[in-house]
Amino acid sequence: EGRQAKDSFDVFSYRNQYQDLRVAFGNNLKSYYMHYMSSGKAEGRKATGVKSIQNPITTYNGVDYSAVYNFNYYVNANPDIKAAFGNDDLAVLSHFVNYGMREGRRGCEAFNVLTYREKNGDLIAAFGDDLKQYYIHYMNYGKNEGRKAA
Protein backbone atom coordinates (compact mmCIF):
# COMPACT_ATOMS: atom_id res chain seq x y z
CA GLU A 1 0.00 0.00 0.00
CA GLY A 2 3.00 2.30 0.29
CA ARG A 3 2.48 3.14 3.95
CA GLN A 4 5.23 5.06 5.67
CA ALA A 5 6.35 3.26 8.84
CA LYS A 6 9.37 5.41 9.53
CA ASP A 7 10.22 9.13 9.14
CA SER A 8 13.44 8.28 7.30
CA PHE A 9 11.80 6.29 4.46
CA ASP A 10 8.94 7.26 2.16
CA VAL A 11 8.49 4.72 -0.64
CA PHE A 12 6.92 7.29 -2.99
CA SER A 13 9.75 9.74 -2.41
CA TYR A 14 12.27 6.95 -3.02
CA ARG A 15 10.47 5.95 -6.23
CA ASN A 16 10.25 9.56 -7.45
CA GLN A 17 13.95 10.21 -6.86
CA TYR A 18 15.50 7.32 -8.81
CA GLN A 19 14.86 6.63 -12.49
CA ASP A 20 16.94 3.44 -12.40
CA LEU A 21 14.65 2.00 -9.75
CA ARG A 22 11.48 3.02 -11.62
CA VAL A 23 12.82 1.25 -14.71
CA ALA A 24 13.62 -1.86 -12.67
CA PHE A 25 10.60 -1.99 -10.35
CA GLY A 26 7.82 0.01 -12.01
CA ASN A 27 4.93 0.22 -9.54
CA ASN A 28 5.96 -2.77 -7.42
CA LEU A 29 6.22 -0.87 -4.14
CA LYS A 30 7.52 -3.85 -2.17
CA SER A 31 10.59 -3.93 -4.41
CA TYR A 32 11.48 -0.36 -3.41
CA TYR A 33 11.32 -1.25 0.27
CA MET A 34 13.45 -4.34 -0.32
CA HIS A 35 15.99 -2.44 -2.39
CA TYR A 36 16.38 0.26 0.22
CA MET A 37 16.90 -2.30 2.98
CA SER A 38 19.32 -4.43 0.97
CA SER A 39 21.41 -1.73 -0.67
CA GLY A 40 19.82 1.71 -1.03
CA LYS A 41 20.46 2.85 2.53
CA ALA A 42 24.09 1.68 2.39
CA GLU A 43 24.50 3.49 -0.95
CA GLY A 44 23.33 6.71 0.72
CA ARG A 45 20.25 7.03 -1.45
CA LYS A 46 17.77 9.73 -0.43
CA ALA A 47 14.47 8.32 0.78
CA THR A 48 12.39 11.33 1.82
CA GLY A 49 11.33 14.77 0.62
CA VAL A 50 10.96 14.15 -3.12
CA LYS A 51 7.39 14.96 -4.17
CA SER A 52 7.77 14.96 -7.96
CA ILE A 53 9.39 12.68 -10.51
CA GLN A 54 13.10 13.35 -10.96
CA ASN A 55 14.78 12.60 -14.30
CA PRO A 56 11.63 11.24 -16.00
CA ILE A 57 11.97 8.31 -18.36
CA THR A 58 12.14 9.25 -22.07
CA THR A 59 13.17 5.89 -23.56
CA TYR A 60 10.49 3.38 -24.47
CA ASN A 61 11.21 0.01 -26.10
CA GLY A 62 14.75 1.16 -26.79
CA VAL A 63 13.74 4.41 -28.54
CA ASP A 64 14.58 7.80 -27.03
CA TYR A 65 11.62 10.18 -27.45
CA SER A 66 13.23 13.19 -25.74
CA ALA A 67 13.24 15.24 -28.97
CA VAL A 68 9.42 15.25 -28.99
CA TYR A 69 8.49 14.43 -25.38
CA ASN A 70 8.89 15.89 -21.91
CA PHE A 71 7.03 14.24 -19.01
CA ASN A 72 6.25 17.45 -17.12
CA TYR A 73 5.08 19.28 -20.23
CA TYR A 74 2.89 16.36 -21.33
CA VAL A 75 1.09 15.85 -18.01
CA ASN A 76 0.62 19.59 -17.49
CA ALA A 77 -0.74 20.07 -21.03
CA ASN A 78 -3.00 17.02 -20.75
CA PRO A 79 -4.88 16.96 -17.43
CA ASP A 80 -6.68 13.77 -18.47
CA ILE A 81 -3.33 11.98 -18.69
CA LYS A 82 -2.23 13.34 -15.31
CA ALA A 83 -5.51 12.18 -13.76
CA ALA A 84 -5.21 8.72 -15.31
CA PHE A 85 -1.51 8.03 -14.66
CA GLY A 86 -0.31 10.52 -12.03
CA ASN A 87 3.43 10.26 -11.42
CA ASP A 88 3.89 7.00 -13.31
CA ASP A 89 6.37 8.31 -15.86
CA LEU A 90 6.63 5.02 -17.74
CA ALA A 91 2.84 4.75 -18.12
CA VAL A 92 2.65 8.38 -19.27
CA LEU A 93 5.40 7.82 -21.85
CA SER A 94 3.69 4.63 -23.00
CA HIS A 95 0.46 6.57 -23.51
CA PHE A 96 2.28 9.23 -25.51
CA VAL A 97 3.94 6.66 -27.80
CA ASN A 98 0.92 4.40 -28.26
CA TYR A 99 -1.90 6.96 -28.36
CA GLY A 100 -0.79 10.57 -27.93
CA MET A 101 1.35 10.69 -31.06
CA ARG A 102 -1.46 9.28 -33.23
CA GLU A 103 -3.84 11.81 -31.65
CA GLY A 104 -1.43 14.68 -32.38
CA ARG A 105 -0.93 15.56 -28.72
CA ARG A 106 1.91 17.91 -28.06
CA GLY A 107 4.60 16.21 -26.00
CA CYS A 108 6.98 19.13 -25.48
CA GLU A 109 7.33 22.83 -26.12
CA ALA A 110 9.92 22.37 -28.88
CA PHE A 111 7.77 20.16 -31.16
CA ASN A 112 4.28 20.70 -32.53
CA VAL A 113 3.28 17.97 -34.98
CA LEU A 114 0.75 20.17 -36.80
CA THR A 115 3.32 22.93 -37.31
CA TYR A 116 5.89 20.35 -38.44
CA ARG A 117 3.48 18.94 -41.01
CA GLU A 118 2.49 22.42 -42.22
CA LYS A 119 6.06 23.76 -42.49
CA ASN A 120 7.45 20.63 -44.19
CA GLY A 121 5.16 19.96 -47.14
CA ASP A 122 7.54 17.41 -48.63
CA LEU A 123 6.58 15.04 -45.82
CA ILE A 124 2.84 15.17 -46.55
CA ALA A 125 3.25 13.00 -49.65
CA ALA A 126 5.06 10.39 -47.57
CA PHE A 127 3.00 10.45 -44.36
CA GLY A 128 -0.36 12.03 -45.18
CA ASP A 129 -2.49 12.07 -42.02
CA ASP A 130 -0.37 9.50 -40.13
CA LEU A 131 0.71 11.93 -37.41
CA LYS A 132 2.94 9.47 -35.58
CA GLN A 133 5.22 9.29 -38.61
CA TYR A 134 5.92 13.03 -38.38
CA TYR A 135 7.15 12.60 -34.81
CA ILE A 136 9.35 9.68 -35.85
CA HIS A 137 10.72 11.59 -38.83
CA TYR A 138 11.60 14.58 -36.67
CA MET A 139 13.35 12.38 -34.11
CA ASN A 140 15.35 10.49 -36.74
CA TYR A 141 16.03 13.22 -39.31
CA GLY A 142 14.18 16.52 -38.96
CA LYS A 143 15.79 17.75 -35.77
CA ASN A 144 19.30 17.20 -37.15
CA GLU A 145 18.27 18.80 -40.45
CA GLY A 146 17.09 21.92 -38.59
CA ARG A 147 13.51 21.63 -39.82
CA LYS A 148 10.88 23.94 -38.29
CA ALA A 149 8.95 22.12 -35.60
CA ALA A 150 7.26 24.60 -33.25
JSON list of C-alpha atoms in Angstrom, two decimals:
[
{"chain": "A", "resi": 1, "resn": "GLU", "atom": "CA", "xyz": [0.00, 0.00, 0.00]},
{"chain": "A", "resi": 2, "resn": "GLY", "atom": "CA", "xyz": [3.00, 2.30, 0.29]},
{"chain": "A", "resi": 3, "resn": "ARG", "atom": "CA", "xyz": [2.48, 3.14, 3.95]},
{"chain": "A", "resi": 4, "resn": "GLN", "atom": "CA", "xyz": [5.23, 5.06, 5.67]},
{"chain": "A", "resi": 5, "resn": "ALA", "atom": "CA", "xyz": [6.35, 3.26, 8.84]},
{"chain": "A", "resi": 6, "resn": "LYS", "atom": "CA", "xyz": [9.37, 5.41, 9.53]},
{"chain": "A", "resi": 7, "resn": "ASP", "atom": "CA", "xyz": [10.22, 9.13, 9.14]},
{"chain": "A", "resi": 8, "resn": "SER", "atom": "CA", "xyz": [13.44, 8.28, 7.30]},
{"chain": "A", "resi": 9, "resn": "PHE", "atom": "CA", "xyz": [11.80, 6.29, 4.46]},
{"chain": "A", "resi": 10, "resn": "ASP", "atom": "CA", "xyz": [8.94, 7.26, 2.16]},
{"chain": "A", "resi": 11, "resn": "VAL", "atom": "CA", "xyz": [8.49, 4.72, -0.64]},
{"chain": "A", "resi": 12, "resn": "PHE", "atom": "CA", "xyz": [6.92, 7.29, -2.99]},
{"chain": "A", "resi": 13, "resn": "SER", "atom": "CA", "xyz": [9.75, 9.74, -2.41]},
{"chain": "A", "resi": 14, "resn": "TYR", "atom": "CA", "xyz": [12.27, 6.95, -3.02]},
{"chain": "A", "resi": 15, "resn": "ARG", "atom": "CA", "xyz": [10.47, 5.95, -6.23]},
{"chain": "A", "resi": 16, "resn": "ASN", "atom": "CA", "xyz": [10.25, 9.56, -7.45]},
{"chain": "A", "resi": 17, "resn": "GLN", "atom": "CA", "xyz": [13.95, 10.21, -6.86]},
{"chain": "A", "resi": 18, "resn": "TYR", "atom": "CA", "xyz": [15.50, 7.32, -8.81]},
{"chain": "A", "resi": 19, "resn": "GLN", "atom": "CA", "xyz": [14.86, 6.63, -12.49]},
{"chain": "A", "resi": 20, "resn": "ASP", "atom": "CA", "xyz": [16.94, 3.44, -12.40]},
{"chain": "A", "resi": 21, "resn": "LEU", "atom": "CA", "xyz": [14.65, 2.00, -9.75]},
{"chain": "A", "resi": 22, "resn": "ARG", "atom": "CA", "xyz": [11.48, 3.02, -11.62]},
{"chain": "A", "resi": 23, "resn": "VAL", "atom": "CA", "xyz": [12.82, 1.25, -14.71]},
{"chain": "A", "resi": 24, "resn": "ALA", "atom": "CA", "xyz": [13.62, -1.86, -12.67]},
{"chain": "A", "resi": 25, "resn": "PHE", "atom": "CA", "xyz": [10.60, -1.99, -10.35]},
{"chain": "A", "resi": 26, "resn": "GLY", "atom": "CA", "xyz": [7.82, 0.01, -12.01]},
{"chain": "A", "resi": 27, "resn": "ASN", "atom": "CA", "xyz": [4.93, 0.22, -9.54]},
{"chain": "A", "resi": 28, "resn": "ASN", "atom": "CA", "xyz": [5.96, -2.77, -7.42]},
{"chain": "A", "resi": 29, "resn": "LEU", "atom": "CA", "xyz": [6.22, -0.87, -4.14]},
{"chain": "A", "resi": 30, "resn": "LYS", "atom": "CA", "xyz": [7.52, -3.85, -2.17]},
{"chain": "A", "resi": 31, "resn": "SER", "atom": "CA", "xyz": [10.59, -3.93, -4.41]},
{"chain": "A", "resi": 32, "resn": "TYR", "atom": "CA", "xyz": [11.48, -0.36, -3.41]},
{"chain": "A", "resi": 33, "resn": "TYR", "atom": "CA", "xyz": [11.32, -1.25, 0.27]},
{"chain": "A", "resi": 34, "resn": "MET", "atom": "CA", "xyz": [13.45, -4.34, -0.32]},
{"chain": "A", "resi": 35, "resn": "HIS", "atom": "CA", "xyz": [15.99, -2.44, -2.39]},
{"chain": "A", "resi": 36, "resn": "TYR", "atom": "CA", "xyz": [16.38, 0.26, 0.22]},
{"chain": "A", "resi": 37, "resn": "MET", "atom": "CA", "xyz": [16.90, -2.30, 2.98]},
{"chain": "A", "resi": 38, "resn": "SER", "atom": "CA", "xyz": [19.32, -4.43, 0.97]},
{"chain": "A", "resi": 39, "resn": "SER", "atom": "CA", "xyz": [21.41, -1.73, -0.67]},
{"chain": "A", "resi": 40, "resn": "GLY", "atom": "CA", "xyz": [19.82, 1.71, -1.03]},
{"chain": "A", "resi": 41, "resn": "LYS", "atom": "CA", "xyz": [20.46, 2.85, 2.53]},
{"chain": "A", "resi": 42, "resn": "ALA", "atom": "CA", "xyz": [24.09, 1.68, 2.39]},
{"chain": "A", "resi": 43, "resn": "GLU", "atom": "CA", "xyz": [24.50, 3.49, -0.95]},
{"chain": "A", "resi": 44, "resn": "GLY", "atom": "CA", "xyz": [23.33, 6.71, 0.72]},
{"chain": "A", "resi": 45, "resn": "ARG", "atom": "CA", "xyz": [20.25, 7.03, -1.45]},
{"chain": "A", "resi": 46, "resn": "LYS", "atom": "CA", "xyz": [17.77, 9.73, -0.43]},
{"chain": "A", "resi": 47, "resn": "ALA", "atom": "CA", "xyz": [14.47, 8.32, 0.78]},
{"chain": "A", "resi": 48, "resn": "THR", "atom": "CA", "xyz": [12.39, 11.33, 1.82]},
{"chain": "A", "resi": 49, "resn": "GLY", "atom": "CA", "xyz": [11.33, 14.77, 0.62]},
{"chain": "A", "resi": 50, "resn": "VAL", "atom": "CA", "xyz": [10.96, 14.15, -3.12]},
{"chain": "A", "resi": 51, "resn": "LYS", "atom": "CA", "xyz": [7.39, 14.96, -4.17]},
{"chain": "A", "resi": 52, "resn": "SER", "atom": "CA", "xyz": [7.77, 14.96, -7.96]},
{"chain": "A", "resi": 53, "resn": "ILE", "atom": "CA", "xyz": [9.39, 12.68, -10.51]},
{"chain": "A", "resi": 54, "resn": "GLN", "atom": "CA", "xyz": [13.10, 13.35, -10.96]},
{"chain": "A", "resi": 55, "resn": "ASN", "atom": "CA", "xyz": [14.78, 12.60, -14.30]},
{"chain": "A", "resi": 56, "resn": "PRO", "atom": "CA", "xyz": [11.63, 11.24, -16.00]},
{"chain": "A", "resi": 57, "resn": "ILE", "atom": "CA", "xyz": [11.97, 8.31, -18.36]},
{"chain": "A", "resi": 58, "resn": "THR", "atom": "CA", "xyz": [12.14, 9.25, -22.07]},
{"chain": "A", "resi": 59, "resn": "THR", "atom": "CA", "xyz": [13.17, 5.89, -23.56]},
{"chain": "A", "resi": 60, "resn": "TYR", "atom": "CA", "xyz": [10.49, 3.38, -24.47]},
{"chain": "A", "resi": 61, "resn": "ASN", "atom": "CA", "xyz": [11.21, 0.01, -26.10]},
{"chain": "A", "resi": 62, "resn": "GLY", "atom": "CA", "xyz": [14.75, 1.16, -26.79]},
{"chain": "A", "resi": 63, "resn": "VAL", "atom": "CA", "xyz": [13.74, 4.41, -28.54]},
{"chain": "A", "resi": 64, "resn": "ASP", "atom": "CA", "xyz": [14.58, 7.80, -27.03]},
{"chain": "A", "resi": 65, "resn": "TYR", "atom": "CA", "xyz": [11.62, 10.18, -27.45]},
{"chain": "A", "resi": 66, "resn": "SER", "atom": "CA", "xyz": [13.23, 13.19, -25.74]},
{"chain": "A", "resi": 67, "resn": "ALA", "atom": "CA", "xyz": [13.24, 15.24, -28.97]},
{"chain": "A", "resi": 68, "resn": "VAL", "atom": "CA", "xyz": [9.42, 15.25, -28.99]},
{"chain": "A", "resi": 69, "resn": "TYR", "atom": "CA", "xyz": [8.49, 14.43, -25.38]},
{"chain": "A", "resi": 70, "resn": "ASN", "atom": "CA", "xyz": [8.89, 15.89, -21.91]},
{"chain": "A", "resi": 71, "resn": "PHE", "atom": "CA", "xyz": [7.03, 14.24, -19.01]},
{"chain": "A", "resi": 72, "resn": "ASN", "atom": "CA", "xyz": [6.25, 17.45, -17.12]},
{"chain": "A", "resi": 73, "resn": "TYR", "atom": "CA", "xyz": [5.08, 19.28, -20.23]},
{"chain": "A", "resi": 74, "resn": "TYR", "atom": "CA", "xyz": [2.89, 16.36, -21.33]},
{"chain": "A", "resi": 75, "resn": "VAL", "atom": "CA", "xyz": [1.09, 15.85, -18.01]},
{"chain": "A", "resi": 76, "resn": "ASN", "atom": "CA", "xyz": [0.62, 19.59, -17.49]},
{"chain": "A", "resi": 77, "resn": "ALA", "atom": "CA", "xyz": [-0.74, 20.07, -21.03]},
{"chain": "A", "resi": 78, "resn": "ASN", "atom": "CA", "xyz": [-3.00, 17.02, -20.75]},
{"chain": "A", "resi": 79, "resn": "PRO", "atom": "CA", "xyz": [-4.88, 16.96, -17.43]},
{"chain": "A", "resi": 80, "resn": "ASP", "atom": "CA", "xyz": [-6.68, 13.77, -18.47]},
{"chain": "A", "resi": 81, "resn": "ILE", "atom": "CA", "xyz": [-3.33, 11.98, -18.69]},
{"chain": "A", "resi": 82, "resn": "LYS", "atom": "CA", "xyz": [-2.23, 13.34, -15.31]},
{"chain": "A", "resi": 83, "resn": "ALA", "atom": "CA", "xyz": [-5.51, 12.18, -13.76]},
{"chain": "A", "resi": 84, "resn": "ALA", "atom": "CA", "xyz": [-5.21, 8.72, -15.31]},
{"chain": "A", "resi": 85, "resn": "PHE", "atom": "CA", "xyz": [-1.51, 8.03, -14.66]},
{"chain": "A", "resi": 86, "resn": "GLY", "atom": "CA", "xyz": [-0.31, 10.52, -12.03]},
{"chain": "A", "resi": 87, "resn": "ASN", "atom": "CA", "xyz": [3.43, 10.26, -11.42]},
{"chain": "A", "resi": 88, "resn": "ASP", "atom": "CA", "xyz": [3.89, 7.00, -13.31]},
{"chain": "A", "resi": 89, "resn": "ASP", "atom": "CA", "xyz": [6.37, 8.31, -15.86]},
{"chain": "A", "resi": 90, "resn": "LEU", "atom": "CA", "xyz": [6.63, 5.02, -17.74]},
{"chain": "A", "resi": 91, "resn": "ALA", "atom": "CA", "xyz": [2.84, 4.75, -18.12]},
{"chain": "A", "resi": 92, "resn": "VAL", "atom": "CA", "xyz": [2.65, 8.38, -19.27]},
{"chain": "A", "resi": 93, "resn": "LEU", "atom": "CA", "xyz": [5.40, 7.82, -21.85]},
{"chain": "A", "resi": 94, "resn": "SER", "atom": "CA", "xyz": [3.69, 4.63, -23.00]},
{"chain": "A", "resi": 95, "resn": "HIS", "atom": "CA", "xyz": [0.46, 6.57, -23.51]},
{"chain": "A", "resi": 96, "resn": "PHE", "atom": "CA", "xyz": [2.28, 9.23, -25.51]},
{"chain": "A", "resi": 97, "resn": "VAL", "atom": "CA", "xyz": [3.94, 6.66, -27.80]},
{"chain": "A", "resi": 98, "resn": "ASN", "atom": "CA", "xyz": [0.92, 4.40, -28.26]},
{"chain": "A", "resi": 99, "resn": "TYR", "atom": "CA", "xyz": [-1.90, 6.96, -28.36]},
{"chain": "A", "resi": 100, "resn": "GLY", "atom": "CA", "xyz": [-0.79, 10.57, -27.93]},
{"chain": "A", "resi": 101, "resn": "MET", "atom": "CA", "xyz": [1.35, 10.69, -31.06]},
{"chain": "A", "resi": 102, "resn": "ARG", "atom": "CA", "xyz": [-1.46, 9.28, -33.23]},
{"chain": "A", "resi": 103, "resn": "GLU", "atom": "CA", "xyz": [-3.84, 11.81, -31.65]},
{"chain": "A", "resi": 104, "resn": "GLY", "atom": "CA", "xyz": [-1.43, 14.68, -32.38]},
{"chain": "A", "resi": 105, "resn": "ARG", "atom": "CA", "xyz": [-0.93, 15.56, -28.72]},
{"chain": "A", "resi": 106, "resn": "ARG", "atom": "CA", "xyz": [1.91, 17.91, -28.06]},
{"chain": "A", "resi": 107, "resn": "GLY", "atom": "CA", "xyz": [4.60, 16.21, -26.00]},
{"chain": "A", "resi": 108, "resn": "CYS", "atom": "CA", "xyz": [6.98, 19.13, -25.48]},
{"chain": "A", "resi": 109, "resn": "GLU", "atom": "CA", "xyz": [7.33, 22.83, -26.12]},
{"chain": "A", "resi": 110, "resn": "ALA", "atom": "CA", "xyz": [9.92, 22.37, -28.88]},
{"chain": "A", "resi": 111, "resn": "PHE", "atom": "CA", "xyz": [7.77, 20.16, -31.16]},
{"chain": "A", "resi": 112, "resn": "ASN", "atom": "CA", "xyz": [4.28, 20.70, -32.53]},
{"chain": "A", "resi": 113, "resn": "VAL", "atom": "CA", "xyz": [3.28, 17.97, -34.98]},
{"chain": "A", "resi": 114, "resn": "LEU", "atom": "CA", "xyz": [0.75, 20.17, -36.80]},
{"chain": "A", "resi": 115, "resn": "THR", "atom": "CA", "xyz": [3.32, 22.93, -37.31]},
{"chain": "A", "resi": 116, "resn": "TYR", "atom": "CA", "xyz": [5.89, 20.35, -38.44]},
{"chain": "A", "resi": 117, "resn": "ARG", "atom": "CA", "xyz": [3.48, 18.94, -41.01]},
{"chain": "A", "resi": 118, "resn": "GLU", "atom": "CA", "xyz": [2.49, 22.42, -42.22]},
{"chain": "A", "resi": 119, "resn": "LYS", "atom": "CA", "xyz": [6.06, 23.76, -42.49]},
{"chain": "A", "resi": 120, "resn": "ASN", "atom": "CA", "xyz": [7.45, 20.63, -44.19]},
{"chain": "A", "resi": 121, "resn": "GLY", "atom": "CA", "xyz": [5.16, 19.96, -47.14]},
{"chain": "A", "resi": 122, "resn": "ASP", "atom": "CA", "xyz": [7.54, 17.41, -48.63]},
{"chain": "A", "resi": 123, "resn": "LEU", "atom": "CA", "xyz": [6.58, 15.04, -45.82]},
{"chain": "A", "resi": 124, "resn": "ILE", "atom": "CA", "xyz": [2.84, 15.17, -46.55]},
{"chain": "A", "resi": 125, "resn": "ALA", "atom": "CA", "xyz": [3.25, 13.00, -49.65]},
{"chain": "A", "resi": 126, "resn": "ALA", "atom": "CA", "xyz": [5.06, 10.39, -47.57]},
{"chain": "A", "resi": 127, "resn": "PHE", "atom": "CA", "xyz": [3.00, 10.45, -44.36]},
{"chain": "A", "resi": 128, "resn": "GLY", "atom": "CA", "xyz": [-0.36, 12.03, -45.18]},
{"chain": "A", "resi": 129, "resn": "ASP", "atom": "CA", "xyz": [-2.49, 12.07, -42.02]},
{"chain": "A", "resi": 130, "resn": "ASP", "atom": "CA", "xyz": [-0.37, 9.50, -40.13]},
{"chain": "A", "resi": 131, "resn": "LEU", "atom": "CA", "xyz": [0.71, 11.93, -37.41]},
{"chain": "A", "resi": 132, "resn": "LYS", "atom": "CA", "xyz": [2.94, 9.47, -35.58]},
{"chain": "A", "resi": 133, "resn": "GLN", "atom": "CA", "xyz": [5.22, 9.29, -38.61]},
{"chain": "A", "resi": 134, "resn": "TYR", "atom": "CA", "xyz": [5.92, 13.03, -38.38]},
{"chain": "A", "resi": 135, "resn": "TYR", "atom": "CA", "xyz": [7.15, 12.60, -34.81]},
{"chain": "A", "resi": 136, "resn": "ILE", "atom": "CA", "xyz": [9.35, 9.68, -35.85]},
{"chain": "A", "resi": 137, "resn": "HIS", "atom": "CA", "xyz": [10.72, 11.59, -38.83]},
{"chain": "A", "resi": 138, "resn": "TYR", "atom": "CA", "xyz": [11.60, 14.58, -36.67]},
{"chain": "A", "resi": 139, "resn": "MET", "atom": "CA", "xyz": [13.35, 12.38, -34.11]},
{"chain": "A", "resi": 140, "resn": "ASN", "atom": "CA", "xyz": [15.35, 10.49, -36.74]},
{"chain": "A", "resi": 141, "resn": "TYR", "atom": "CA", "xyz": [16.03, 13.22, -39.31]},
{"chain": "A", "resi": 142, "resn": "GLY", "atom": "CA", "xyz": [14.18, 16.52, -38.96]},
{"chain": "A", "resi": 143, "resn": "LYS", "atom": "CA", "xyz": [15.79, 17.75, -35.77]},
{"chain": "A", "resi": 144, "resn": "ASN", "atom": "CA", "xyz": [19.30, 17.20, -37.15]},
{"chain": "A", "resi": 145, "resn": "GLU", "atom": "CA", "xyz": [18.27, 18.80, -40.45]},
{"chain": "A", "resi": 146, "resn": "GLY", "atom": "CA", "xyz": [17.09, 21.92, -38.59]},
{"chain": "A", "resi": 147, "resn": "ARG", "atom": "CA", "xyz": [13.51, 21.63, -39.82]},
{"chain": "A", "resi": 148, "resn": "LYS", "atom": "CA", "xyz": [10.88, 23.94, -38.29]},
{"chain": "A", "resi": 149, "resn": "ALA", "atom": "CA", "xyz": [8.95, 22.12, -35.60]},
{"chain": "A", "resi": 150, "resn": "ALA", "atom": "CA", "xyz": [7.26, 24.60, -33.25]}
]
